[in-house]
Structure formats: C-alpha cells, structure tokens
Coordinates of C-alpha atoms (C1' of nucleotides) in Angstrom, one line a residue:
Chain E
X1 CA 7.1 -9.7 -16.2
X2 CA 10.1 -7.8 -17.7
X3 CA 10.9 -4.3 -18.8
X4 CA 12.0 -4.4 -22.7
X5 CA 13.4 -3.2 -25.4
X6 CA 11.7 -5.0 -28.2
X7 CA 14.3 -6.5 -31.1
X8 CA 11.9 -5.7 -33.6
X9 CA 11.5 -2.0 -33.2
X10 CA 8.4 -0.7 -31.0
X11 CA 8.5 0.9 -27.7
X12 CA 10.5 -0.6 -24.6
X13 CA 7.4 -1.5 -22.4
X14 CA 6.2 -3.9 -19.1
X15 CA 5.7 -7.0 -21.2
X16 CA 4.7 -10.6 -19.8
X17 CA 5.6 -13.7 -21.2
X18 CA 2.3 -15.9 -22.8
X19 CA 2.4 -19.0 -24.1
X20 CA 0.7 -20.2 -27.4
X21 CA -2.4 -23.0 -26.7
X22 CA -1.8 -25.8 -28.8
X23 CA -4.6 -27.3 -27.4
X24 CA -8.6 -26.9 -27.2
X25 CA -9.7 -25.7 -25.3
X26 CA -8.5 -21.9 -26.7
X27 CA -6.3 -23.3 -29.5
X28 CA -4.3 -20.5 -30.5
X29 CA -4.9 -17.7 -27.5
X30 CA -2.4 -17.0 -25.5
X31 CA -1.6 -17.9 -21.5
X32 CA 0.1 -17.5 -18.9
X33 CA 2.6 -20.4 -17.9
X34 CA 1.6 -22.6 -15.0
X35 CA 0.5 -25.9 -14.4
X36 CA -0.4 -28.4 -11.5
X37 CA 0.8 -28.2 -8.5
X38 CA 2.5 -31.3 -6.7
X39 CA 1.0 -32.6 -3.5
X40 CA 4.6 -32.4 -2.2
X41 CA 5.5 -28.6 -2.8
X42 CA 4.6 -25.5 -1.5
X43 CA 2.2 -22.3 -4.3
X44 CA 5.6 -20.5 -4.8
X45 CA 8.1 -23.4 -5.4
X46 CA 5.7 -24.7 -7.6
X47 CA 5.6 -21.8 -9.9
X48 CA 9.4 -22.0 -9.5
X49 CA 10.0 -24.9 -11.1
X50 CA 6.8 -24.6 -13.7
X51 CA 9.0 -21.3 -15.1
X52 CA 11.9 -23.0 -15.0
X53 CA 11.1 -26.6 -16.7
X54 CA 8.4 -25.3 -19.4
X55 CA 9.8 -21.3 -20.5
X56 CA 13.5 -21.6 -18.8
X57 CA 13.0 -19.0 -16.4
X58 CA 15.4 -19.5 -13.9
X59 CA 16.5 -15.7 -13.0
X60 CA 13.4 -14.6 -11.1
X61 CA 14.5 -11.4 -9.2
X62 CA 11.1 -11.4 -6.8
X63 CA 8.2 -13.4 -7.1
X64 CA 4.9 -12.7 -4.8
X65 CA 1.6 -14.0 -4.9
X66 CA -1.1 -12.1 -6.1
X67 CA -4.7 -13.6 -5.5
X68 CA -6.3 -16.4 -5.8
X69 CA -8.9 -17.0 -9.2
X70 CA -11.8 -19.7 -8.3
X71 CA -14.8 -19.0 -10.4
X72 CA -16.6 -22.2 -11.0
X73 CA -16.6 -21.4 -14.7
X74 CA -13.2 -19.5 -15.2
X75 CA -12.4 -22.2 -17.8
X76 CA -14.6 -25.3 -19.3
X77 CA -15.3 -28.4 -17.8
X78 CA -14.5 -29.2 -14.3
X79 CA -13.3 -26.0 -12.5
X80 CA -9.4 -25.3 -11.8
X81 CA -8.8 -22.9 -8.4
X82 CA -5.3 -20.8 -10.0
X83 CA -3.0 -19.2 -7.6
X84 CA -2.2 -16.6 -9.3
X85 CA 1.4 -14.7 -9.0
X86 CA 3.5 -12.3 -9.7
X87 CA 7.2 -13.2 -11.3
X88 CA 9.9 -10.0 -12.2
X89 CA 13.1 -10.6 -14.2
X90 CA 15.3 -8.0 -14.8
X91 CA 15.7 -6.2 -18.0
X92 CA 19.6 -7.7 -18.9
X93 CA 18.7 -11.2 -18.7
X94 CA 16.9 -12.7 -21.6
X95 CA 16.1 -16.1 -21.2
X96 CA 15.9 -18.8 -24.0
X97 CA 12.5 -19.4 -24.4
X98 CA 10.2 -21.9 -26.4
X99 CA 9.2 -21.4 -29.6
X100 CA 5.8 -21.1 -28.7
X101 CA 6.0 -18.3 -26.1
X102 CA 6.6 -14.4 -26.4
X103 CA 6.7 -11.1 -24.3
X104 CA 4.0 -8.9 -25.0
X105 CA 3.3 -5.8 -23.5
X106 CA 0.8 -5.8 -20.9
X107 CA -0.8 -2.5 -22.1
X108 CA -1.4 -4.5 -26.0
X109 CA -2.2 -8.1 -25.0
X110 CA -3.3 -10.6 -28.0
X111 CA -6.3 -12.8 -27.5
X112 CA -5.6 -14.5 -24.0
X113 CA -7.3 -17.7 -23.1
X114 CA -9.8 -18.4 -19.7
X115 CA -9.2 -15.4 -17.0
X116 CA -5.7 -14.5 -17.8
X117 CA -6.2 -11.2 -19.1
X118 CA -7.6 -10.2 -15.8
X119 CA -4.9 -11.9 -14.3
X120 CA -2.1 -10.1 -15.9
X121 CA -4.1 -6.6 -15.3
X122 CA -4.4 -7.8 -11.4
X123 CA -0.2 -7.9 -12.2
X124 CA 0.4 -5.2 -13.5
X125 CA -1.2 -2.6 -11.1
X126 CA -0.2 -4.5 -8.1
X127 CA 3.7 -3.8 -9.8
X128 CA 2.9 0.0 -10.5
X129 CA 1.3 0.3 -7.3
X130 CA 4.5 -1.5 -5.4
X131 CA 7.1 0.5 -7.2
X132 CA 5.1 3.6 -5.4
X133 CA 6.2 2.5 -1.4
X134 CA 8.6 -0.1 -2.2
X135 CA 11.9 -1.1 -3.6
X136 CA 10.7 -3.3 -6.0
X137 CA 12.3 -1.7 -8.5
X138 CA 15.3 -3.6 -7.9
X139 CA 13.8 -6.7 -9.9
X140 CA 13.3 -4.9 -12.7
X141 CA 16.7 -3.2 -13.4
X142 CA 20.2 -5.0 -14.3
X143 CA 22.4 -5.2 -11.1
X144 CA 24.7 -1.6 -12.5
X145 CA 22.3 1.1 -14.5
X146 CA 22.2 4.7 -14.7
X147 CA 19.4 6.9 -13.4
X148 CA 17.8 7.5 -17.0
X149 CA 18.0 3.5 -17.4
X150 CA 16.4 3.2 -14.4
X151 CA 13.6 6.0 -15.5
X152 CA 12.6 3.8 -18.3
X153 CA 11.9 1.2 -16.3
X154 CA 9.6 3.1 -14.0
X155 CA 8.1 5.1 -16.7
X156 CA 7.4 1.7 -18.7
X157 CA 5.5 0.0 -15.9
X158 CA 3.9 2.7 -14.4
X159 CA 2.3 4.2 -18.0
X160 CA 3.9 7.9 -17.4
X161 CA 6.3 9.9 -17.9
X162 CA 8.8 9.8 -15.0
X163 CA 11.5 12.8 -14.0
X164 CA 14.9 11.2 -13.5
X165 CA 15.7 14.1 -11.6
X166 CA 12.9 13.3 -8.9
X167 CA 13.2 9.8 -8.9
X168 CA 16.5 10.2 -8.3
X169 CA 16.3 12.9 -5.0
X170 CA 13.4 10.3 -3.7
X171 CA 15.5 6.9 -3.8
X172 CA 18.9 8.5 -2.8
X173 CA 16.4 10.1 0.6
X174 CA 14.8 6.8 0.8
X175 CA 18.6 5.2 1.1
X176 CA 18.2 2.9 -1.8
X177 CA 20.6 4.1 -3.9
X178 CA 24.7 3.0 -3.8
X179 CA 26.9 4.8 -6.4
X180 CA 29.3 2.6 -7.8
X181 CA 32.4 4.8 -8.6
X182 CA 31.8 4.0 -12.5
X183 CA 30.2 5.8 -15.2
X184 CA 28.6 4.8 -18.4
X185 CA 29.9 5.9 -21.6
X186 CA 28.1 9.0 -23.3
X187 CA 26.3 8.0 -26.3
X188 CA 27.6 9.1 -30.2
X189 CA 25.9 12.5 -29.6
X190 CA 27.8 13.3 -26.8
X191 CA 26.4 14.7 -23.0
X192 CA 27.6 13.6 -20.1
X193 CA 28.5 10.3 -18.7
X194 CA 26.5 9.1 -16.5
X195 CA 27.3 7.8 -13.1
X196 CA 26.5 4.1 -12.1
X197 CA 24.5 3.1 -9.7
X198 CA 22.9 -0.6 -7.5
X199 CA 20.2 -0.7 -5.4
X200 CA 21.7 -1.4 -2.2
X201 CA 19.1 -4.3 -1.3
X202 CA 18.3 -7.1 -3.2
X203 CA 15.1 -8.3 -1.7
X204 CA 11.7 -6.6 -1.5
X205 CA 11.5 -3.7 1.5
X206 CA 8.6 -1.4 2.1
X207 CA 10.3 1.7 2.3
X208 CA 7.3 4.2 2.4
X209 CA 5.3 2.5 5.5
X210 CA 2.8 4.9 6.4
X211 CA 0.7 7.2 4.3
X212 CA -0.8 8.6 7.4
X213 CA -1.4 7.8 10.7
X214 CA 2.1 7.6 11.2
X215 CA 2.6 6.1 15.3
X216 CA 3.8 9.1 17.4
X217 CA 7.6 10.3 16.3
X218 CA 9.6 9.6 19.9
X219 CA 12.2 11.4 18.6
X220 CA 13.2 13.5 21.2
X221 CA 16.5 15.6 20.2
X222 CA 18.9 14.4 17.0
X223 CA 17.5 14.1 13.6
X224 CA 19.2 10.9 13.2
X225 CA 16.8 8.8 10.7
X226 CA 13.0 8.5 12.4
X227 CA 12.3 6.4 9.9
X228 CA 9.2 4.6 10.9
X229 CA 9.1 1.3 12.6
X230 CA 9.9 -1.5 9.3
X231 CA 6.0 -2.4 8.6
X232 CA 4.9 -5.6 7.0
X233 CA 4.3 -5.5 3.1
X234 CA 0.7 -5.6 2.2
X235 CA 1.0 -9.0 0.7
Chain B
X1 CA -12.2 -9.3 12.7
X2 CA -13.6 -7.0 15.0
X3 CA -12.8 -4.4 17.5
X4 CA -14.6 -5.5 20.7
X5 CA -14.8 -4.4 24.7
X6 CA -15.0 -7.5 25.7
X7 CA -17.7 -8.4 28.7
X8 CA -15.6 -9.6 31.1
X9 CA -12.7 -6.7 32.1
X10 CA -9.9 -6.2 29.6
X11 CA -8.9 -3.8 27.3
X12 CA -11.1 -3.2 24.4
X13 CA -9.5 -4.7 21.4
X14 CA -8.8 -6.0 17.8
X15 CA -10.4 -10.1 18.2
X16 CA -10.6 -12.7 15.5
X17 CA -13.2 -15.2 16.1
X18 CA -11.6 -18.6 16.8
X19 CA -13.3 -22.0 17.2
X20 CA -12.3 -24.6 19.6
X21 CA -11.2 -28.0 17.9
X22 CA -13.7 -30.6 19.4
X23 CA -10.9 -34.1 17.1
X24 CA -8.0 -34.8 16.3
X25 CA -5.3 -33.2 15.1
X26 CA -4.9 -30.6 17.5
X27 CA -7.9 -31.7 19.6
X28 CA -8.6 -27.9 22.1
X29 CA -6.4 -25.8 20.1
X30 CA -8.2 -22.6 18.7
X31 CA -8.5 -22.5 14.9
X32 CA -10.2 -20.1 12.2
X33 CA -13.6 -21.0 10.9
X34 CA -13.6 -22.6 7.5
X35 CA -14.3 -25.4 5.8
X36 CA -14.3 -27.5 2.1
X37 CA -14.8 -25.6 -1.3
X38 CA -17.7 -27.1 -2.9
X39 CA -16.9 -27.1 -7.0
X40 CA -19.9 -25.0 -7.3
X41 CA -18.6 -21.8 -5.6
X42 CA -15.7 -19.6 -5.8
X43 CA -13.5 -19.2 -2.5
X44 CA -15.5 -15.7 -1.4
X45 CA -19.1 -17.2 -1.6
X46 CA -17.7 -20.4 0.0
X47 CA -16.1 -18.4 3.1
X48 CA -19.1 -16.3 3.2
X49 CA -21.3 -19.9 3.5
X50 CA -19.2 -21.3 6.3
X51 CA -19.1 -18.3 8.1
X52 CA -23.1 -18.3 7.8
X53 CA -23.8 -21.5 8.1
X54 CA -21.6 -22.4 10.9
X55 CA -21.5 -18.9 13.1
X56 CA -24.0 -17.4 12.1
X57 CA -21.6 -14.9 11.3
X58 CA -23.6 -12.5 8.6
X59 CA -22.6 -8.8 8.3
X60 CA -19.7 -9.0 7.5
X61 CA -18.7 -5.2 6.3
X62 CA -15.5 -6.2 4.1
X63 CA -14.1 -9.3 3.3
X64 CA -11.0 -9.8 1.0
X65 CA -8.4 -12.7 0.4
X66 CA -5.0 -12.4 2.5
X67 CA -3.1 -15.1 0.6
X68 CA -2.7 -18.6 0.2
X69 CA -1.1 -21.3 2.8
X70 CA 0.2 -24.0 0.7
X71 CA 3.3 -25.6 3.0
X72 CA 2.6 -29.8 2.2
X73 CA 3.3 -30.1 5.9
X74 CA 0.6 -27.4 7.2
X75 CA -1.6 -29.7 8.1
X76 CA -0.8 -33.5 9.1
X77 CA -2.0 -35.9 6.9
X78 CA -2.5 -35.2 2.9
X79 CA -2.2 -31.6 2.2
X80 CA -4.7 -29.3 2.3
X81 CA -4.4 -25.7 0.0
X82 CA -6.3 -23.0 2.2
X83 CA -7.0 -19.6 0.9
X84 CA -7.0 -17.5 3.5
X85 CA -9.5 -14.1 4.5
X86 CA -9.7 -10.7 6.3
X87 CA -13.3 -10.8 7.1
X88 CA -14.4 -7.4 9.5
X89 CA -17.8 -7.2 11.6
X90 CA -18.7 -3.9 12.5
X91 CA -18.6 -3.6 16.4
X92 CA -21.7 -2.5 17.2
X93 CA -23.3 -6.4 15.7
X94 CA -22.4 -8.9 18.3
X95 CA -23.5 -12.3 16.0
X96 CA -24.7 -15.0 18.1
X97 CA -22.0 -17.4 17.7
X98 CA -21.9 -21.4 19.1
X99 CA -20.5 -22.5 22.6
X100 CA -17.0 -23.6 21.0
X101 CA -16.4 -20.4 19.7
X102 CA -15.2 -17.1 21.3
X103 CA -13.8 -13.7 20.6
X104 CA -9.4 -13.2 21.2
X105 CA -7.7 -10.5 21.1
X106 CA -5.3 -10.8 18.3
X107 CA -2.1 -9.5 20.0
X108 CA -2.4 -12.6 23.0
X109 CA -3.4 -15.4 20.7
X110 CA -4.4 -18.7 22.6
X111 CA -2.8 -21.5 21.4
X112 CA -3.9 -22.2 17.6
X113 CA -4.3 -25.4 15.3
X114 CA -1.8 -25.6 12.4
X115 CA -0.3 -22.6 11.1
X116 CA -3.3 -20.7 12.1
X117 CA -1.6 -17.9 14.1
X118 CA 0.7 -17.0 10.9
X119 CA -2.5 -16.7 9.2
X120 CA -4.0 -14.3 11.8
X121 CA -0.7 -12.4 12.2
X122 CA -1.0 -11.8 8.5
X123 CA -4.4 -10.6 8.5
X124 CA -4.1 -7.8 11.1
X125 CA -1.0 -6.5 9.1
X126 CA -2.8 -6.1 6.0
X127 CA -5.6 -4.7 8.8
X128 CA -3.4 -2.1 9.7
X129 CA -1.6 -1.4 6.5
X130 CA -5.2 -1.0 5.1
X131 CA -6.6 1.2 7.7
X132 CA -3.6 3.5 6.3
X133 CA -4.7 4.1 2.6
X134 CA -8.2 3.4 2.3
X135 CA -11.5 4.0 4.0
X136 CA -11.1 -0.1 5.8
X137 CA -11.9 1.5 8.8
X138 CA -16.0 1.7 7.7
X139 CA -15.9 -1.6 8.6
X140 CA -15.0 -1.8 11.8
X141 CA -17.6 1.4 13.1
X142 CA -20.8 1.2 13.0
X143 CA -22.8 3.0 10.8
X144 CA -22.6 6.4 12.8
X145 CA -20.0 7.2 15.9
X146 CA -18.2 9.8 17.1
X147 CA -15.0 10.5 16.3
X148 CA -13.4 9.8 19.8
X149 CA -15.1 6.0 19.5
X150 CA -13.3 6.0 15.9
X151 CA -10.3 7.0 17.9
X152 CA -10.3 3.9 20.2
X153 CA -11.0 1.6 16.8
X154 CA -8.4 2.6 15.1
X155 CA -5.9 3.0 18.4
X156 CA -6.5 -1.1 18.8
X157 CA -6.4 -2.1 15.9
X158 CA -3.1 -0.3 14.7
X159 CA -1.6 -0.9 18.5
X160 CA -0.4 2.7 19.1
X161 CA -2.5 5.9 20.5
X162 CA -4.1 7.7 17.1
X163 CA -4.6 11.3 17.6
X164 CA -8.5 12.2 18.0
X165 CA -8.1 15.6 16.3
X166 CA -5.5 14.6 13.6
X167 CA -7.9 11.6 12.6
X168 CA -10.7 13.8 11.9
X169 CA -8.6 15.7 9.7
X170 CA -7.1 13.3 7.7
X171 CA -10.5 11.6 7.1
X172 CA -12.2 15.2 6.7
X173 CA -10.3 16.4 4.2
X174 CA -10.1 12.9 2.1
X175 CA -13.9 13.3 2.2
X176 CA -14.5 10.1 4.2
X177 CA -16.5 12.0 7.2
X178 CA -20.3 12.9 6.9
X179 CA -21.7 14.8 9.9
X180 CA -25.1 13.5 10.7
X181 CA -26.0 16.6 12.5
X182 CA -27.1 14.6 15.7
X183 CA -24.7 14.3 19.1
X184 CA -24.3 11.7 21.4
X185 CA -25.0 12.9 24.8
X186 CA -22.3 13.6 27.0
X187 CA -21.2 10.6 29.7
X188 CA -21.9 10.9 33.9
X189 CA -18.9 12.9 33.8
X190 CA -19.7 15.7 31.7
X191 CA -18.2 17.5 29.1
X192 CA -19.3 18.5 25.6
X193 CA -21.6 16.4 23.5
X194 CA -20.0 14.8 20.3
X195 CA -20.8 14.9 17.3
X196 CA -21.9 12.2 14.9
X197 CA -20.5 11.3 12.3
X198 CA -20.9 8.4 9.5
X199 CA -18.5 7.2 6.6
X200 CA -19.0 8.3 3.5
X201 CA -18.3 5.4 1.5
X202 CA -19.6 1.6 2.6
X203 CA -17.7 0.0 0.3
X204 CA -13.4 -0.4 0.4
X205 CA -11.5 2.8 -1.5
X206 CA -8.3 3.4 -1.7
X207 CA -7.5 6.7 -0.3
X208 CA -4.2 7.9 -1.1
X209 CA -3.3 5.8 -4.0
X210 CA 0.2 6.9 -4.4
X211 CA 2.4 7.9 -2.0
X212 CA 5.4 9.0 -4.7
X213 CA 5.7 8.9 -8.0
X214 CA 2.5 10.8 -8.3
X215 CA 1.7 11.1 -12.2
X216 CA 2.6 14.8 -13.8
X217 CA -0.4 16.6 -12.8
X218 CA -2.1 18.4 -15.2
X219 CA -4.0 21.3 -13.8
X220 CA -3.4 24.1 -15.7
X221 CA -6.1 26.2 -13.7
X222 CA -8.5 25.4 -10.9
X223 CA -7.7 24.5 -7.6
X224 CA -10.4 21.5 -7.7
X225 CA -10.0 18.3 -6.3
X226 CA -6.7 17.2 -8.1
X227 CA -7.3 13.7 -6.8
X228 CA -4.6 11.4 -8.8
X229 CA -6.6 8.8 -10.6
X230 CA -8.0 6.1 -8.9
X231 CA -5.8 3.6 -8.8
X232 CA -6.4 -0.3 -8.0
X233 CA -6.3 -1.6 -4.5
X234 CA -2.9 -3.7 -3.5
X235 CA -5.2 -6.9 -3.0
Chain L
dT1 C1' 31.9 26.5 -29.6
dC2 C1' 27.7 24.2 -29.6
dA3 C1' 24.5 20.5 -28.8
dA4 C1' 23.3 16.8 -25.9
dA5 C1' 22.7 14.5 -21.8
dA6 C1' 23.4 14.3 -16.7
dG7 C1' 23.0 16.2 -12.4
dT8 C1' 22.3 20.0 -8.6
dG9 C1' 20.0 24.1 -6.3
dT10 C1' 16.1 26.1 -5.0
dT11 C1' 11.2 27.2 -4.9
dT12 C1' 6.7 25.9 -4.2
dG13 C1' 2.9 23.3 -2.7
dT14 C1' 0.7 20.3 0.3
dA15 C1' -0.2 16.6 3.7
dT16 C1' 0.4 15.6 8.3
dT17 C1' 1.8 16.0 13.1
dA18 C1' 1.9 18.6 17.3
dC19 C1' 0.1 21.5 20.5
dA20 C1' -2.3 25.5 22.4
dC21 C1' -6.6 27.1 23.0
dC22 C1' -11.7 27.7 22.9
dC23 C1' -16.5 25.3 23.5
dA24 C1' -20.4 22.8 25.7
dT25 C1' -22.1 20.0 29.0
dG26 C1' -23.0 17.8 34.0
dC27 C1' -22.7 18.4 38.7
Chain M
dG1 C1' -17.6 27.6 38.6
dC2 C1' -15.1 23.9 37.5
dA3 C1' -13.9 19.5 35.9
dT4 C1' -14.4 16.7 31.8
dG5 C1' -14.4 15.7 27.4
dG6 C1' -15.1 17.7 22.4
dG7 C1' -13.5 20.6 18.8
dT8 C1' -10.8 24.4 16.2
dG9 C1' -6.7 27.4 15.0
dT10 C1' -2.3 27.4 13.9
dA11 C1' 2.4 26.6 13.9
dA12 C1' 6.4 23.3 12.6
dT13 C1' 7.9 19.6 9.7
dA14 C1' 8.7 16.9 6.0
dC15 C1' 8.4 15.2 1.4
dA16 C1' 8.1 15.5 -3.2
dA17 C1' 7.1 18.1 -7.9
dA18 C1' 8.7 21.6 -10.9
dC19 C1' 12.0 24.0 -13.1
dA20 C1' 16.1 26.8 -13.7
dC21 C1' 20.7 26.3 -13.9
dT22 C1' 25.4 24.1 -14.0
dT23 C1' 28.5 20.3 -15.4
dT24 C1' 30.7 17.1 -18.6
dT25 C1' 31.1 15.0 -22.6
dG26 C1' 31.3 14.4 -28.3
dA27 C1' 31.7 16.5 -32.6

DNA sequence: TCAAAAGTGTTTGTATTACACCCATGC
DNA sequence: GCATGGGTGTAATACAAACACTTTTGA
C-alpha cells in the first residue's frame, strides 16, 4: 500500500496495487499480487521476491504479516491456504509497474477476485490502527517532508481529517521527530516555508505501549523519560 | 493458555499446555498440540479439532491466530508451514488431558521441540498486549469472580503486580464489570466479603481503540458515551 | 499591506495512577 | 476489639484535542 497523489486528478488516498486476471478463474477482476511459495524460502521472503519479480516492487519500507486466509472454498477448485500481508512503500517512490496492474484506493476498490477484498480491508485497518501506537508512519512518508505532507498521509489512511498542529506536538513528545535544518519552499501563494523534517527511526517501534495497566512507574526522583519498558508489537 | 495454581506448590501462573514428544525428531522435548490441515477445514476449525480430539481440550473462551512460522529449516526434514494460535481456557475448567501432556508456566519453559518456544513467547505477548485494549481477560476468569482473583489473573499473566482498585476502575468505567449482587464468603482469616462480579461481554472487544489520533469528535451537546467508533481488532 | 500557510502558547478535558481512608467480616 | 482483606474518595499526573495567536513568506 502507498499514499498517492493520483496523475489523473482525484483525491490523494491509501491506495493498493491490484493486478488485472487474465485468467479464469475471475478473468478481468482484480488481485492482489502473490503467488507460490518455494519449499526453500521463508512467508516474508517469499512475498519479497513475488513483488519484486512480477510488479517491480523492490522499495518495501515495512512489510508485516497480517493473517492467514484458509477457507476451504475461498477460491474454486482445490483449496489455496494465503498468507496474507501487509507491504508499505513510501509516497516518493513510484515503481514501474506492469501494464496490467494499478493503484486503487482502498476506500473505491473495482471488482476484486476470491477473498481479496477482505484482505485488503484486514490491511487497511490493521495500517490505521498501527499508525495510532506506532511509528509506522515512517513507511509511508519520503525520507525529508514537512508536517502538512506528513498530515496527508495520515489523514489519507486513517479516513479523517487530521490537525498538523497535534500530530506534530504528539510525534515531537513521542521523540520521533528530527528537524533537518532545511525548509521547503512556500508555494506560488505565498505563507511560510515550512521546516523539514525525518523520522529518526527507520524500522517499525511501538511507541505507545500501554493503553492502561501501565506496570508500576519506579521513578523515584528526576523526570528523566519513564517511558515504559519497550513492549512487543502486537504482530 | 491458562492462568493456573498449579497442584503441586508454586506460584500460580500463566501455562500453555505442552505435550511430550513420544519419536523422533526431538524425541522428550515439549511441543504445542497440533497437527495436519485436512483440505476440508479452514486453520480455526482444524486447531479447534486437534485440540478436541486429542486433549480433550473443549472450552476454549478465545482463540485467534498469532502468525505464521514458515523458516524451511523449522522443522528437519521437508518443510512444514504451521499457523500458529492463542487459544485461552478459562481457569476454573481443568480439561482432562492425556498422560504426555502437562500444564508449564510460560515464563520457565521446559525444553521445547522445534521453534516451539518462539511460538509460545509470541503468544503471551500478544496475551499481554491484548489484555491491555480489549476485554481478553473474560477469557481467562471464570464466568463470575471477584475482583481480587481478577487481580492475580491479570498480575501472572502480564508479570508485574496490577493494582486491585485501579483494575476495577478501568474495567468499570469501560463498562466491562457486571455486579452479580452475590459475595464470596470471606477466607479463615477474615475480612470483608467480596463482591462478585462477571464480564460483560463473552466475546473479544476492543476496548480503547485508539490511543491518539482520536477522530475529531463531534459532540456538539451531551455528555453521552462519546465512545470513538469501534474500530477493528489488530489481529 | 494583505493573504496564505506554518508553527507556538495555552486552555480544557479526561484517563489513569497513587494513596489515604472507610467498611465488613472472623476470631 | 482487632486483624484481615475489600472497597471508595480524592488528589496528582500526564497526554492529547481544540483553538487563539504569532511568525514568515509571496504578491
């Protein structure tokens, strides 16, 4: 999944890429790209190389499985277990891809074949619920972006309206912001340039650990960061 | 999964059943119960089935899939794909299970088969993270207890002390608490009777769906239940 | 000088922890 | 009555939403 502005006018949205069945069964519908895996590599690597052989996908900024699909009759004739997974790339790389693929957005998906509507819905909330108590904003963005750039993003894959300002105070608390010294020109209407920033980790962190029952705070005297122990992410 | 007292001594805590390999590989190490998917079931029914059929393991309160294990050297010999479970029985059932089987406490594993310990590792983090957000926790009580014997529950399986009085609140005011009316009588030692209480809910809700980035909220007037939307589970 | 966009200050609301204190029971 | 839990009242804290206000640019 991607953030995007679309070339052809429409909003900027969450899109996924789909691929175009050639072949019954579900000529014509759309899926998502996959394929077998080899008896000699692991879920993940698999869907590594399936992105990167069939669509050219090679700039996956996080990648994390997200459930397994068995139903004995989620597609005709003999049944197909999917691993099913979830595969960011950030909005300032657009990869060649095949004539017969295309983003779409998640929230106006075409005709998709088998399960794989379900599949991209499964996607799409676990994103909007990860970009809640994690940095996985990160994949989304381009490496340097400005805090209203960044909104976008958010505000595309979570299906609100997002304040800059907030989003903003919370990441900079959270310590995931770095300023980079730069700025971004104003636009032609003028306003003020706005300041550069990175996300100052490139990998996936849970930064929001406990809703509640946080473990007892041993903080004794100095306010020094009790943030709580590093907790695993829920998948 | 299961909170437990065990019979003989020890700390009551968080055990995963584990059954003692009777061939080769790994001949005496402990390993999860499990078994082949038959092409007529999805991977739920079939890991309901084996638990069934083979430990007559039956009420379970929640079950949901942790992940996939795909490694091609996980297992020796061809590769075998396993999807992997968080299955919890209430701790008031104790199932009759076979002679090779036996309750461990999940924080001092005995030695396990394959990459079975990752597996279990994994499953009491998404236990804890769980117990966190939703209303898990149903399924580890039984149907009514008081809220210091919730206390201990939750205490083993999140490894830290939990707060008797700050766990009634939280659950209180999310709604999750029903007072039966009825007390338990008060132990040899005396002291007030408790209270007892039942969950709500028997089925897995997220509690307190987002953490930040909570969508504008749009009550105008009325200070009633301005519960965010329900949003989907993270697996 | 004005409009536009970015960014800061400050208030308000609310969830949660921490802790002191009151309550009901057995002996 | 007194020890032993159970339960409530009430601060202190922390985090985030909302919004007014200031800053910096282009025309």
């Amino acid at each position: 999944m991607r953030y995007t502005t679309p070339t052809a006018g429409g909003q900027p949205s969450l899109q996924v890429l789909l691929w175009r069945r050639a072949l019954d069964p579900h000529v014509g519908r759309w899926s998502l790209p996959g394929g077998r895996l080899r008896p000699d590599e692991d879920v993940e690597t698999s869907i590594r190389r399936q992105l990167a052989e069939k669509v050219d996908i090679k700039q996956l900024t996080h990648v994390e499985q997200l459930a397994v699909f068995s139903d004995p009759h989620r597609v005709p004739g003999p049944r197909v277990v999917a691993t099913a997974f979830l595969g960011l790339v950030p909005s300032d790389v657009d990869p060649e891809v095949p004539e017969d693929t295309a983003w779409h957005p998640v929230d106006e998906l075409p005709r998709t074949a088998f399960d794989h509507e379900a599949i991209v819905l499964r996607a799409r909330d676990r994103l909007r619920a990860k970009l809640s108590y994690t940095n996985v904003g990160f994949a989304l963005a381009p490496r340097e972006f400005t805090i209203s750039a960044l909104r976008d993003h958010y505000s595309a894959a979570l299906g609100y309206r997002v304040s800059a300002t907030n989003l903003q105070r919370v990441l900079s608390r959270r310590g995931l912001l770095v300023a980079t010294g730069s700025t971004a020109p104003s636009g032609r209407a003028g306003g003020r340039p706005a300041a550069l920033y990175s996300f100052a980790h490139d990998d996936m962190q849970v930064t929001d650990p406990f809703a509640v029952f946080k473990p007892p705070a041993r903080t004794t005297g100095a306010r020094a960061r009790t943030r709580a122990p590093r907790r695993d992410a829920v998948t």
